[in-house]
Amino acid sequence: MPEYGFFVYLAVCAGVTYLIRMLPLVLVRKKIKNRFVLSFLYYIPFAVLTVMTVPACFYATGNIWSAIAGVAVALFVAWKGKGLPVVAACACVGALAVEVLCRYVLV
């Protein structure tokens, strides 16, 4: 890669980031009243976070079964209404238990 290539990429990234943040302020001057658009904008952060997190959960361990167990435990504990630290800890313990079971008991 040429020396100036990095700076070109950096300028493009900065420009795109600036446009993403600036265009809504310029194009939308009035308060948004459409219920569909408001609902869409409300749920976008949750959808993006889910799309980024869920696939990573299944590849976080070396064994797909321990990853599935961790996700299942996390969903169950979250469904019971526990907080994020408790859910994360229980998911780790569940994944670890299945990993140990698969590695040392079911050899």
mmCIF file of C-alpha atoms in Angstrom:
data_model
loop_
_atom_site.group_PDB
_atom_site.id
_atom_site.type_symbol
_atom_site.label_atom_id
_atom_site.label_comp_id
_atom_site.label_asym_id
_atom_site.label_seq_id
_atom_site.Cartn_x
_atom_site.Cartn_y
_atom_site.Cartn_z
ATOM 1 C CA MET A 1 0.000 0.000 0.000
ATOM 2 C CA PRO A 2 1.380 3.434 -0.846
ATOM 3 C CA GLU A 3 2.200 5.837 1.967
ATOM 4 C CA TYR A 4 -0.684 8.153 1.137
ATOM 5 C CA GLY A 5 -3.200 5.255 1.024
ATOM 6 C CA PHE A 6 -3.704 5.278 4.782
ATOM 7 C CA PHE A 7 -4.538 8.976 4.775
ATOM 8 C CA VAL A 8 -7.001 8.527 1.920
ATOM 9 C CA TYR A 9 -8.764 5.769 3.847
ATOM 10 C CA LEU A 10 -8.733 7.875 6.991
ATOM 11 C CA ALA A 11 -10.252 10.850 5.146
ATOM 12 C CA VAL A 12 -12.981 8.670 3.616
ATOM 13 C CA CYS A 13 -13.836 7.188 7.041
ATOM 14 C CA ALA A 14 -13.943 10.642 8.612
ATOM 15 C CA GLY A 15 -16.137 11.961 5.803
ATOM 16 C CA VAL A 16 -18.601 9.087 6.004
ATOM 17 C CA THR A 17 -18.806 9.379 9.787
ATOM 18 C CA TYR A 18 -19.383 13.123 9.524
ATOM 19 C CA LEU A 19 -22.092 12.693 6.874
ATOM 20 C CA ILE A 20 -23.924 10.051 8.905
ATOM 21 C CA ARG A 21 -24.088 12.423 11.870
ATOM 22 C CA MET A 22 -24.690 15.633 9.934
ATOM 23 C CA LEU A 23 -27.319 14.628 7.363
ATOM 24 C CA PRO A 24 -30.171 13.919 9.816
ATOM 25 C CA LEU A 25 -29.646 17.330 11.407
ATOM 26 C CA VAL A 26 -29.755 19.072 8.034
ATOM 27 C CA LEU A 27 -32.510 17.069 6.346
ATOM 28 C CA VAL A 28 -34.941 16.699 9.258
ATOM 29 C CA ARG A 29 -35.815 20.132 10.591
ATOM 30 C CA LYS A 30 -39.245 19.474 12.124
ATOM 31 C CA LYS A 31 -40.165 17.110 14.907
ATOM 32 C CA ILE A 32 -40.914 13.605 13.616
ATOM 33 C CA LYS A 33 -44.572 12.753 14.221
ATOM 34 C CA ASN A 34 -44.985 9.588 12.182
ATOM 35 C CA ARG A 35 -45.509 6.671 14.582
ATOM 36 C CA PHE A 36 -43.884 4.159 12.243
ATOM 37 C CA VAL A 37 -40.724 6.229 11.835
ATOM 38 C CA LEU A 38 -40.544 6.908 15.584
ATOM 39 C CA SER A 39 -40.951 3.206 16.339
ATOM 40 C CA PHE A 40 -38.326 2.340 13.721
ATOM 41 C CA LEU A 41 -35.843 4.817 15.171
ATOM 42 C CA TYR A 42 -36.553 3.584 18.702
ATOM 43 C CA TYR A 43 -35.799 -0.072 17.928
ATOM 44 C CA ILE A 44 -32.780 0.396 15.631
ATOM 45 C CA PRO A 45 -30.147 0.420 18.436
ATOM 46 C CA PHE A 46 -31.547 -2.791 19.933
ATOM 47 C CA ALA A 47 -31.623 -4.506 16.541
ATOM 48 C CA VAL A 48 -28.064 -3.476 15.694
ATOM 49 C CA LEU A 49 -26.774 -4.594 19.091
ATOM 50 C CA THR A 50 -28.530 -7.947 18.722
ATOM 51 C CA VAL A 51 -27.179 -8.505 15.218
ATOM 52 C CA MET A 52 -23.648 -7.780 16.421
ATOM 53 C CA THR A 53 -23.826 -9.793 19.656
ATOM 54 C CA VAL A 54 -25.767 -12.985 18.957
ATOM 55 C CA PRO A 55 -23.489 -14.445 16.250
ATOM 56 C CA ALA A 56 -20.435 -13.720 18.407
ATOM 57 C CA CYS A 57 -22.017 -15.680 21.264
ATOM 58 C CA PHE A 58 -22.007 -18.859 19.180
ATOM 59 C CA TYR A 59 -18.338 -18.504 18.222
ATOM 60 C CA ALA A 60 -17.039 -17.384 21.626
ATOM 61 C CA THR A 61 -16.016 -20.868 22.714
ATOM 62 C CA GLY A 62 -14.161 -23.623 20.951
ATOM 63 C CA ASN A 63 -17.165 -25.927 21.114
ATOM 64 C CA ILE A 64 -20.558 -25.152 19.594
ATOM 65 C CA TRP A 65 -22.347 -27.143 22.329
ATOM 66 C CA SER A 66 -20.879 -25.082 25.139
ATOM 67 C CA ALA A 67 -21.789 -21.915 23.252
ATOM 68 C CA ILE A 68 -25.372 -23.105 22.811
ATOM 69 C CA ALA A 69 -25.526 -23.999 26.509
ATOM 70 C CA GLY A 70 -24.229 -20.562 27.491
ATOM 71 C CA VAL A 71 -26.790 -18.807 25.299
ATOM 72 C CA ALA A 72 -29.584 -21.036 26.615
ATOM 73 C CA VAL A 73 -28.613 -20.348 30.230
ATOM 74 C CA ALA A 74 -28.383 -16.619 29.505
ATOM 75 C CA LEU A 75 -31.829 -16.575 27.903
ATOM 76 C CA PHE A 76 -33.358 -18.512 30.798
ATOM 77 C CA VAL A 77 -31.798 -16.322 33.493
ATOM 78 C CA ALA A 78 -32.713 -13.139 31.601
ATOM 79 C CA TRP A 79 -36.272 -14.422 31.181
ATOM 80 C CA LYS A 80 -36.425 -14.805 34.963
ATOM 81 C CA GLY A 81 -35.717 -11.060 35.249
ATOM 82 C CA LYS A 82 -32.143 -11.033 36.539
ATOM 83 C CA GLY A 83 -29.716 -8.223 35.787
ATOM 84 C CA LEU A 84 -26.958 -8.180 33.196
ATOM 85 C CA PRO A 85 -24.067 -9.139 35.520
ATOM 86 C CA VAL A 86 -25.977 -12.148 36.828
ATOM 87 C CA VAL A 87 -26.990 -13.202 33.312
ATOM 88 C CA ALA A 88 -23.417 -12.912 32.034
ATOM 89 C CA ALA A 89 -22.001 -14.813 35.002
ATOM 90 C CA CYS A 90 -24.541 -17.614 34.689
ATOM 91 C CA ALA A 91 -23.917 -17.877 30.946
ATOM 92 C CA CYS A 92 -20.176 -18.181 31.576
ATOM 93 C CA VAL A 93 -20.707 -20.857 34.219
ATOM 94 C CA GLY A 94 -23.081 -22.774 31.947
ATOM 95 C CA ALA A 95 -20.674 -22.665 29.017
ATOM 96 C CA LEU A 96 -17.773 -23.664 31.258
ATOM 97 C CA ALA A 97 -19.719 -26.583 32.703
ATOM 98 C CA VAL A 98 -20.555 -27.975 29.274
ATOM 99 C CA GLU A 99 -16.987 -27.376 28.064
ATOM 100 C CA VAL A 100 -15.595 -29.325 31.035
ATOM 101 C CA LEU A 101 -18.210 -32.034 30.548
ATOM 102 C CA CYS A 102 -17.356 -32.408 26.860
ATOM 103 C CA ARG A 103 -13.603 -32.296 27.338
ATOM 104 C CA TYR A 104 -13.061 -34.450 30.425
ATOM 105 C CA VAL A 105 -16.136 -36.598 30.996
ATOM 106 C CA LEU A 106 -17.326 -37.489 27.492
ATOM 107 C CA VAL A 107 -13.863 -38.263 26.105
#
